[in-house]
Amino acid sequence: MGGLIAIAIVFGSLNERFLSAENLTNLALQLAATGTISLGIIMVLLIGEIDLSAGSVSGLCAAVLAILHVRQGHSALLAVAIALTLGAAIGLVQGLMFTQLRMPSFVVTLAGLIGWQGLLLYVLGRGGTINLPFDGSIARLSDTWLPPWASWLLVVLIVGAAGTSAALNRRLRRKAGLPLPPLNRPVLRLAGLAGLLCLAVLVLSADRGVPLLLVIFGALVVSADLVLRNTVFGQWLYAIGGNAEAARRAGIPVTRLRIIAFVLASALAAFGGLLAASRLAAVNQSSGGSDTLLMAIAAAVIGGVSLFGGRGRAYGALLGILVIQSITNGMLLLNVDSSIRLMVTAIVLAAAVAIDSLSRRGQQ
């Protein structure tokens, strides 16, 4: 959070447009697709593995969606369902190759990066680009904005849910005889959350409103965090990333959980590809390519997810992609050369990995 404040101060002082409502709304639209892919990357990083195919999977599934909906005339809902199923199936194949054939995840997903990109080019054919109709439900997804009353109602629901969760956690700790943290700590967290949400709604409402894409991404992050922190499945993922052999001896189905992690990663990559296609209203040969994968992995690492497994939260995808996109957006407003942008991003990523390595060494 301190890094985001520093970025806002630096770029806001260099260019007054950076903190404008219009630019911040555009920033909110830009982070949803890559952030969703990053959320899937986190699932694999938590078990100490890597998925290099996420970008190609997102582009391929977006292409399948466009072909089914535009060229073959199927309903948008059916096309979305098939595209997401394809993403999950790809994750299943890669997970089985990793667990059953004992192939390193790096090699499996590197092959996937190349192979799924080739399949994307094949299914698109010589046309190369498929435009989504602007009056269709898929393209309109990125051009849908919550009315003010819905935005404020969402704030009330989120803060209320967070308060209920904190109260329930204290009650369970009291019942279990565990020490209770000071009451002012959850109160301050709720106040901070309410303040940030209110500020976000005020700023975004000054332009076009709260974008539906941001709400969808936020819902995915919150849901993933609840699953990882409050379910047996989530605790098992952390245990596998911490020590796979110890987890196996404790009776955790390590093989099954690893496969599920790869399935979730590819399914979320597919969904991120659909969000990207909605925002661009098109799918082409570069969909899921360029720096999509690198930005998704960088966002997860910068957000505090360990490359060594066993540590990190789903909110890392949100914080990391905010940092990455804010830096990119700010340098674009300043007309900084792309070479400088890439080097700055690399420095931020290297710093995040160095901090993670030092932290892990200190724990050991």
PDB file of N, CA and C in Angstrom, residues 47-120:
ATOM      1  N   ILE A  47       1.646 -23.659  -4.513  1.00  0.00           N
ATOM      2  CA  ILE A  47       2.124 -25.035  -4.335  1.00  0.00           C
ATOM      3  C   ILE A  47       3.579 -25.175  -4.781  1.00  0.00           C
ATOM      4  N   GLY A  48       4.229 -24.041  -5.037  1.00  0.00           N
ATOM      5  CA  GLY A  48       5.644 -24.065  -5.371  1.00  0.00           C
ATOM      6  C   GLY A  48       5.944 -24.386  -6.818  1.00  0.00           C
ATOM      7  N   GLU A  49       4.975 -24.207  -7.716  1.00  0.00           N
ATOM      8  CA  GLU A  49       5.181 -24.480  -9.134  1.00  0.00           C
ATOM      9  C   GLU A  49       4.964 -23.214  -9.949  1.00  0.00           C
ATOM     10  N   ILE A  50       4.996 -23.320 -11.267  1.00  0.00           N
ATOM     11  CA  ILE A  50       4.859 -22.170 -12.148  1.00  0.00           C
ATOM     12  C   ILE A  50       4.017 -22.559 -13.356  1.00  0.00           C
ATOM     13  N   ASP A  51       3.296 -21.599 -13.908  1.00  0.00           N
ATOM     14  CA  ASP A  51       2.504 -21.825 -15.116  1.00  0.00           C
ATOM     15  C   ASP A  51       2.870 -20.752 -16.134  1.00  0.00           C
ATOM     16  N   LEU A  52       3.618 -21.156 -17.166  1.00  0.00           N
ATOM     17  CA  LEU A  52       4.042 -20.228 -18.212  1.00  0.00           C
ATOM     18  C   LEU A  52       3.078 -20.185 -19.391  1.00  0.00           C
ATOM     19  N   SER A  53       2.025 -20.988 -19.343  1.00  0.00           N
ATOM     20  CA  SER A  53       1.106 -21.068 -20.477  1.00  0.00           C
ATOM     21  C   SER A  53      -0.112 -20.173 -20.316  1.00  0.00           C
ATOM     22  N   ALA A  54      -0.225 -19.445 -19.187  1.00  0.00           N
ATOM     23  CA  ALA A  54      -1.454 -18.708 -18.889  1.00  0.00           C
ATOM     24  C   ALA A  54      -1.800 -17.691 -19.973  1.00  0.00           C
ATOM     25  N   GLY A  55      -0.808 -16.969 -20.480  1.00  0.00           N
ATOM     26  CA  GLY A  55      -1.093 -15.986 -21.520  1.00  0.00           C
ATOM     27  C   GLY A  55      -1.640 -16.621 -22.787  1.00  0.00           C
ATOM     28  N   SER A  56      -0.997 -17.707 -23.237  1.00  0.00           N
ATOM     29  CA  SER A  56      -1.461 -18.388 -24.450  1.00  0.00           C
ATOM     30  C   SER A  56      -2.840 -18.999 -24.256  1.00  0.00           C
ATOM     31  N   VAL A  57      -3.098 -19.540 -23.070  1.00  0.00           N
ATOM     32  CA  VAL A  57      -4.414 -20.116 -22.778  1.00  0.00           C
ATOM     33  C   VAL A  57      -5.489 -19.040 -22.833  1.00  0.00           C
ATOM     34  N   SER A  58      -5.185 -17.858 -22.282  1.00  0.00           N
ATOM     35  CA  SER A  58      -6.170 -16.770 -22.312  1.00  0.00           C
ATOM     36  C   SER A  58      -6.495 -16.352 -23.742  1.00  0.00           C
ATOM     37  N   GLY A  59      -5.470 -16.257 -24.594  1.00  0.00           N
ATOM     38  CA  GLY A  59      -5.716 -15.885 -25.982  1.00  0.00           C
ATOM     39  C   GLY A  59      -6.473 -16.945 -26.746  1.00  0.00           C
ATOM     40  N   LEU A  60      -6.126 -18.234 -26.543  1.00  0.00           N
ATOM     41  CA  LEU A  60      -6.799 -19.324 -27.240  1.00  0.00           C
ATOM     42  C   LEU A  60      -8.277 -19.398 -26.855  1.00  0.00           C
ATOM     43  N   CYS A  61      -8.562 -19.302 -25.576  1.00  0.00           N
ATOM     44  CA  CYS A  61      -9.960 -19.397 -25.129  1.00  0.00           C
ATOM     45  C   CYS A  61     -10.777 -18.199 -25.608  1.00  0.00           C
ATOM     46  N   ALA A  62     -10.151 -17.027 -25.659  1.00  0.00           N
ATOM     47  CA  ALA A  62     -10.839 -15.864 -26.208  1.00  0.00           C
ATOM     48  C   ALA A  62     -11.140 -16.066 -27.695  1.00  0.00           C
ATOM     49  N   ALA A  63     -10.202 -16.692 -28.416  1.00  0.00           N
ATOM     50  CA  ALA A  63     -10.427 -16.958 -29.839  1.00  0.00           C
ATOM     51  C   ALA A  63     -11.565 -17.953 -30.044  1.00  0.00           C
ATOM     52  N   VAL A  64     -11.605 -18.992 -29.212  1.00  0.00           N
ATOM     53  CA  VAL A  64     -12.697 -19.972 -29.299  1.00  0.00           C
ATOM     54  C   VAL A  64     -14.037 -19.296 -29.025  1.00  0.00           C
ATOM     55  N   LEU A  65     -14.064 -18.410 -28.032  1.00  0.00           N
ATOM     56  CA  LEU A  65     -15.281 -17.657 -27.735  1.00  0.00           C
ATOM     57  C   LEU A  65     -15.733 -16.854 -28.950  1.00  0.00           C
ATOM     58  N   ALA A  66     -14.794 -16.132 -29.574  1.00  0.00           N
ATOM     59  CA  ALA A  66     -15.142 -15.290 -30.717  1.00  0.00           C
ATOM     60  C   ALA A  66     -15.635 -16.119 -31.896  1.00  0.00           C
ATOM     61  N   ILE A  67     -15.001 -17.252 -32.153  1.00  0.00           N
ATOM     62  CA  ILE A  67     -15.407 -18.106 -33.275  1.00  0.00           C
ATOM     63  C   ILE A  67     -16.813 -18.654 -33.053  1.00  0.00           C
ATOM     64  N   LEU A  68     -17.062 -19.139 -31.849  1.00  0.00           N
ATOM     65  CA  LEU A  68     -18.384 -19.707 -31.557  1.00  0.00           C
ATOM     66  C   LEU A  68     -19.473 -18.653 -31.614  1.00  0.00           C
ATOM     67  N   HIS A  69     -19.192 -17.469 -31.066  1.00  0.00           N
ATOM     68  CA  HIS A  69     -20.227 -16.439 -30.960  1.00  0.00           C
ATOM     69  C   HIS A  69     -20.415 -15.652 -32.251  1.00  0.00           C
ATOM     70  N   VAL A  70     -19.294 -15.290 -32.904  1.00  0.00           N
ATOM     71  CA  VAL A  70     -19.383 -14.414 -34.074  1.00  0.00           C
ATOM     72  C   VAL A  70     -19.520 -15.210 -35.367  1.00  0.00           C
ATOM     73  N   ARG A  71     -18.621 -16.170 -35.583  1.00  0.00           N
ATOM     74  CA  ARG A  71     -18.629 -16.883 -36.860  1.00  0.00           C
ATOM     75  C   ARG A  71     -19.701 -17.951 -36.939  1.00  0.00           C
ATOM     76  N   GLN A  72     -19.970 -18.632 -35.805  1.00  0.00           N
ATOM     77  CA  GLN A  72     -20.940 -19.731 -35.835  1.00  0.00           C
ATOM     78  C   GLN A  72     -22.294 -19.348 -35.263  1.00  0.00           C
ATOM     79  N   GLY A  73     -22.403 -18.169 -34.673  1.00  0.00           N
ATOM     80  CA  GLY A  73     -23.695 -17.659 -34.252  1.00  0.00           C
ATOM     81  C   GLY A  73     -24.272 -18.256 -32.981  1.00  0.00           C
ATOM     82  N   HIS A  74     -23.469 -18.910 -32.174  1.00  0.00           N
ATOM     83  CA  HIS A  74     -23.974 -19.460 -30.915  1.00  0.00           C
ATOM     84  C   HIS A  74     -24.192 -18.330 -29.905  1.00  0.00           C
ATOM     85  N   SER A  75     -25.008 -18.593 -28.913  1.00  0.00           N
ATOM     86  CA  SER A  75     -25.288 -17.582 -27.894  1.00  0.00           C
ATOM     87  C   SER A  75     -24.027 -17.257 -27.114  1.00  0.00           C
ATOM     88  N   ALA A  76     -23.980 -16.040 -26.578  1.00  0.00           N
ATOM     89  CA  ALA A  76     -22.805 -15.608 -25.819  1.00  0.00           C
ATOM     90  C   ALA A  76     -22.591 -16.479 -24.591  1.00  0.00           C
ATOM     91  N   LEU A  77     -23.676 -16.860 -23.925  1.00  0.00           N
ATOM     92  CA  LEU A  77     -23.562 -17.672 -22.714  1.00  0.00           C
ATOM     93  C   LEU A  77     -22.949 -19.032 -23.015  1.00  0.00           C
ATOM     94  N   LEU A  78     -23.391 -19.670 -24.095  1.00  0.00           N
ATOM     95  CA  LEU A  78     -22.840 -20.963 -24.480  1.00  0.00           C
ATOM     96  C   LEU A  78     -21.376 -20.837 -24.869  1.00  0.00           C
ATOM     97  N   ALA A  79     -21.040 -19.787 -25.616  1.00  0.00           N
ATOM     98  CA  ALA A  79     -19.654 -19.583 -26.037  1.00  0.00           C
ATOM     99  C   ALA A  79     -18.738 -19.370 -24.834  1.00  0.00           C
ATOM    100  N   VAL A  80     -19.206 -18.601 -23.853  1.00  0.00           N
ATOM    101  CA  VAL A  80     -18.411 -18.370 -22.641  1.00  0.00           C
ATOM    102  C   VAL A  80     -18.215 -19.676 -21.881  1.00  0.00           C
ATOM    103  N   ALA A  81     -19.282 -20.465 -21.752  1.00  0.00           N
ATOM    104  CA  ALA A  81     -19.194 -21.733 -21.022  1.00  0.00           C
ATOM    105  C   ALA A  81     -18.195 -22.685 -21.687  1.00  0.00           C
ATOM    106  N   ILE A  82     -18.231 -22.768 -23.008  1.00  0.00           N
ATOM    107  CA  ILE A  82     -17.313 -23.661 -23.724  1.00  0.00           C
ATOM    108  C   ILE A  82     -15.875 -23.168 -23.591  1.00  0.00           C
ATOM    109  N   ALA A  83     -15.664 -21.849 -23.683  1.00  0.00           N
ATOM    110  CA  ALA A  83     -14.316 -21.297 -23.566  1.00  0.00           C
ATOM    111  C   ALA A  83     -13.734 -21.566 -22.174  1.00  0.00           C
ATOM    112  N   LEU A  84     -14.544 -21.399 -21.127  1.00  0.00           N
ATOM    113  CA  LEU A  84     -14.063 -21.657 -19.768  1.00  0.00           C
ATOM    114  C   LEU A  84     -13.804 -23.146 -19.551  1.00  0.00           C
ATOM    115  N   THR A  85     -14.665 -23.982 -20.132  1.00  0.00           N
ATOM    116  CA  THR A  85     -14.452 -25.426 -20.030  1.00  0.00           C
ATOM    117  C   THR A  85     -13.163 -25.839 -20.725  1.00  0.00           C
ATOM    118  N   LEU A  86     -12.892 -25.224 -21.872  1.00  0.00           N
ATOM    119  CA  LEU A  86     -11.641 -25.498 -22.573  1.00  0.00           C
ATOM    120  C   LEU A  86     -10.441 -25.116 -21.713  1.00  0.00           C
ATOM    121  N   GLY A  87     -10.525 -23.952 -21.060  1.00  0.00           N
ATOM    122  CA  GLY A  87      -9.435 -23.541 -20.192  1.00  0.00           C
ATOM    123  C   GLY A  87      -9.197 -24.531 -19.065  1.00  0.00           C
ATOM    124  N   ALA A  88     -10.281 -24.987 -18.432  1.00  0.00           N
ATOM    125  CA  ALA A  88     -10.153 -25.970 -17.350  1.00  0.00           C
ATOM    126  C   ALA A  88      -9.573 -27.283 -17.869  1.00  0.00           C
ATOM    127  N   ALA A  89      -9.998 -27.695 -19.085  1.00  0.00           N
ATOM    128  CA  ALA A  89      -9.488 -28.937 -19.663  1.00  0.00           C
ATOM    129  C   ALA A  89      -7.989 -28.845 -19.951  1.00  0.00           C
ATOM    130  N   ILE A  90      -7.545 -27.684 -20.410  1.00  0.00           N
ATOM    131  CA  ILE A  90      -6.115 -27.486 -20.643  1.00  0.00           C
ATOM    132  C   ILE A  90      -5.350 -27.609 -19.330  1.00  0.00           C
ATOM    133  N   GLY A  91      -5.877 -27.008 -18.278  1.00  0.00           N
ATOM    134  CA  GLY A  91      -5.238 -27.125 -16.976  1.00  0.00           C
ATOM    135  C   GLY A  91      -5.183 -28.564 -16.495  1.00  0.00           C
ATOM    136  N   LEU A  92      -6.244 -29.320 -16.760  1.00  0.00           N
ATOM    137  CA  LEU A  92      -6.274 -30.730 -16.367  1.00  0.00           C
ATOM    138  C   LEU A  92      -5.186 -31.518 -17.090  1.00  0.00           C
ATOM    139  N   VAL A  93      -5.043 -31.291 -18.390  1.00  0.00           N
ATOM    140  CA  VAL A  93      -4.013 -31.986 -19.176  1.00  0.00           C
ATOM    141  C   VAL A  93      -2.626 -31.647 -18.643  1.00  0.00           C
ATOM    142  N   GLN A  94      -2.384 -30.380 -18.404  1.00  0.00           N
ATOM    143  CA  GLN A  94      -1.057 -29.970 -17.928  1.00  0.00           C
ATOM    144  C   GLN A  94      -0.806 -30.484 -16.506  1.00  0.00           C
ATOM    145  N   GLY A  95      -1.845 -30.502 -15.681  1.00  0.00           N
ATOM    146  CA  GLY A  95      -1.694 -31.034 -14.333  1.00  0.00           C
ATOM    147  C   GLY A  95      -1.389 -32.521 -14.332  1.00  0.00           C
ATOM    148  N   LEU A  96      -2.027 -33.268 -15.230  1.00  0.00           N
ATOM    149  CA  LEU A  96      -1.757 -34.702 -15.329  1.00  0.00           C
ATOM    150  C   LEU A  96      -0.345 -34.972 -15.853  1.00  0.00           C
ATOM    151  N   MET A  97       0.083 -34.161 -16.803  1.00  0.00           N
ATOM    152  CA  MET A  97       1.453 -34.318 -17.314  1.00  0.00           C
ATOM    153  C   MET A  97       2.470 -34.061 -16.204  1.00  0.00           C
ATOM    154  N   PHE A  98       2.174 -33.089 -15.356  1.00  0.00           N
ATOM    155  CA  PHE A  98       3.088 -32.755 -14.271  1.00  0.00           C
ATOM    156  C   PHE A  98       3.102 -33.830 -13.178  1.00  0.00           C
ATOM    157  N   THR A  99       1.915 -34.314 -12.808  1.00  0.00           N
ATOM    158  CA  THR A  99       1.844 -35.248 -11.682  1.00  0.00           C
ATOM    159  C   THR A  99       2.074 -36.698 -12.090  1.00  0.00           C
ATOM    160  N   GLN A 100       1.565 -37.098 -13.243  1.00  0.00           N
ATOM    161  CA  GLN A 100       1.646 -38.505 -13.636  1.00  0.00           C
ATOM    162  C   GLN A 100       2.922 -38.834 -14.401  1.00  0.00           C
ATOM    163  N   LEU A 101       3.360 -37.909 -15.244  1.00  0.00           N
ATOM    164  CA  LEU A 101       4.570 -38.147 -16.016  1.00  0.00           C
ATOM    165  C   LEU A 101       5.823 -37.594 -15.337  1.00  0.00           C
ATOM    166  N   ARG A 102       5.625 -36.919 -14.204  1.00  0.00           N
ATOM    167  CA  ARG A 102       6.738 -36.364 -13.441  1.00  0.00           C
ATOM    168  C   ARG A 102       7.551 -35.350 -14.243  1.00  0.00           C
ATOM    169  N   MET A 103       6.883 -34.661 -15.164  1.00  0.00           N
ATOM    170  CA  MET A 103       7.559 -33.623 -15.929  1.00  0.00           C
ATOM    171  C   MET A 103       7.594 -32.333 -15.112  1.00  0.00           C
ATOM    172  N   PRO A 104       8.687 -31.595 -15.131  1.00  0.00           N
ATOM    173  CA  PRO A 104       8.724 -30.317 -14.404  1.00  0.00           C
ATOM    174  C   PRO A 104       7.637 -29.369 -14.917  1.00  0.00           C
ATOM    175  N   SER A 105       7.012 -28.665 -14.000  1.00  0.00           N
ATOM    176  CA  SER A 105       5.939 -27.746 -14.401  1.00  0.00           C
ATOM    177  C   SER A 105       6.459 -26.681 -15.359  1.00  0.00           C
ATOM    178  N   PHE A 106       7.722 -26.300 -15.203  1.00  0.00           N
ATOM    179  CA  PHE A 106       8.306 -25.307 -16.106  1.00  0.00           C
ATOM    180  C   PHE A 106       8.279 -25.817 -17.542  1.00  0.00           C
ATOM    181  N   VAL A 107       8.662 -27.075 -17.737  1.00  0.00           N
ATOM    182  CA  VAL A 107       8.716 -27.649 -19.084  1.00  0.00           C
ATOM    183  C   VAL A 107       7.311 -27.855 -19.641  1.00  0.00           C
ATOM    184  N   VAL A 108       6.417 -28.384 -18.801  1.00  0.00           N
ATOM    185  CA  VAL A 108       5.040 -28.640 -19.246  1.00  0.00           C
ATOM    186  C   VAL A 108       4.383 -27.361 -19.734  1.00  0.00           C
ATOM    187  N   THR A 109       4.459 -26.322 -18.921  1.00  0.00           N
ATOM    188  CA  THR A 109       3.760 -25.085 -19.277  1.00  0.00           C
ATOM    189  C   THR A 109       4.515 -24.270 -20.329  1.00  0.00           C
ATOM    190  N   LEU A 110       5.836 -24.458 -20.423  1.00  0.00           N
ATOM    191  CA  LEU A 110       6.569 -23.812 -21.516  1.00  0.00           C
ATOM    192  C   LEU A 110       6.130 -24.406 -22.850  1.00  0.00           C
ATOM    193  N   ALA A 111       5.965 -25.740 -22.874  1.00  0.00           N
ATOM    194  CA  ALA A 111       5.431 -26.380 -24.079  1.00  0.00           C
ATOM    195  C   ALA A 111       4.018 -25.884 -24.367  1.00  0.00           C
ATOM    196  N   GLY A 112       3.241 -25.702 -23.300  1.00  0.00           N
ATOM    197  CA  GLY A 112       1.902 -25.170 -23.467  1.00  0.00           C
ATOM    198  C   GLY A 112       1.906 -23.760 -24.017  1.00  0.00           C
ATOM    199  N   LEU A 113       2.830 -22.928 -23.537  1.00  0.00           N
ATOM    200  CA  LEU A 113       2.935 -21.562 -24.045  1.00  0.00           C
ATOM    201  C   LEU A 113       3.105 -21.554 -25.561  1.00  0.00           C
ATOM    202  N   ILE A 114       3.974 -22.431 -26.039  1.00  0.00           N
ATOM    203  CA  ILE A 114       4.236 -22.487 -27.485  1.00  0.00           C
ATOM    204  C   ILE A 114       3.089 -23.160 -28.228  1.00  0.00           C
ATOM    205  N   GLY A 115       2.645 -24.302 -27.693  1.00  0.00           N
ATOM    206  CA  GLY A 115       1.620 -25.083 -28.393  1.00  0.00           C
ATOM    207  C   GLY A 115       0.282 -24.388 -28.464  1.00  0.00           C
ATOM    208  N   TRP A 116      -0.180 -23.812 -27.341  1.00  0.00           N
ATOM    209  CA  TRP A 116      -1.488 -23.150 -27.353  1.00  0.00           C
ATOM    210  C   TRP A 116      -1.446 -21.872 -28.180  1.00  0.00           C
ATOM    211  N   GLN A 117      -0.280 -21.214 -28.239  1.00  0.00           N
ATOM    212  CA  GLN A 117      -0.159 -20.051 -29.113  1.00  0.00           C
ATOM    213  C   GLN A 117      -0.264 -20.471 -30.575  1.00  0.00           C
ATOM    214  N   GLY A 118       0.353 -21.609 -30.915  1.00  0.00           N
ATOM    215  CA  GLY A 118       0.228 -22.120 -32.278  1.00  0.00           C
ATOM    216  C   GLY A 118      -1.201 -22.496 -32.610  1.00  0.00           C
ATOM    217  N   LEU A 119      -1.908 -23.120 -31.658  1.00  0.00           N
ATOM    218  CA  LEU A 119      -3.311 -23.477 -31.892  1.00  0.00           C
ATOM    219  C   LEU A 119      -4.174 -22.233 -32.055  1.00  0.00           C
ATOM    220  N   LEU A 120      -3.845 -21.173 -31.326  1.00  0.00           N
ATOM    221  CA  LEU A 120      -4.564 -19.895 -31.495  1.00  0.00           C
ATOM    222  C   LEU A 120      -4.436 -19.398 -32.926  1.00  0.00           C
TER     223      LEU A 120
END
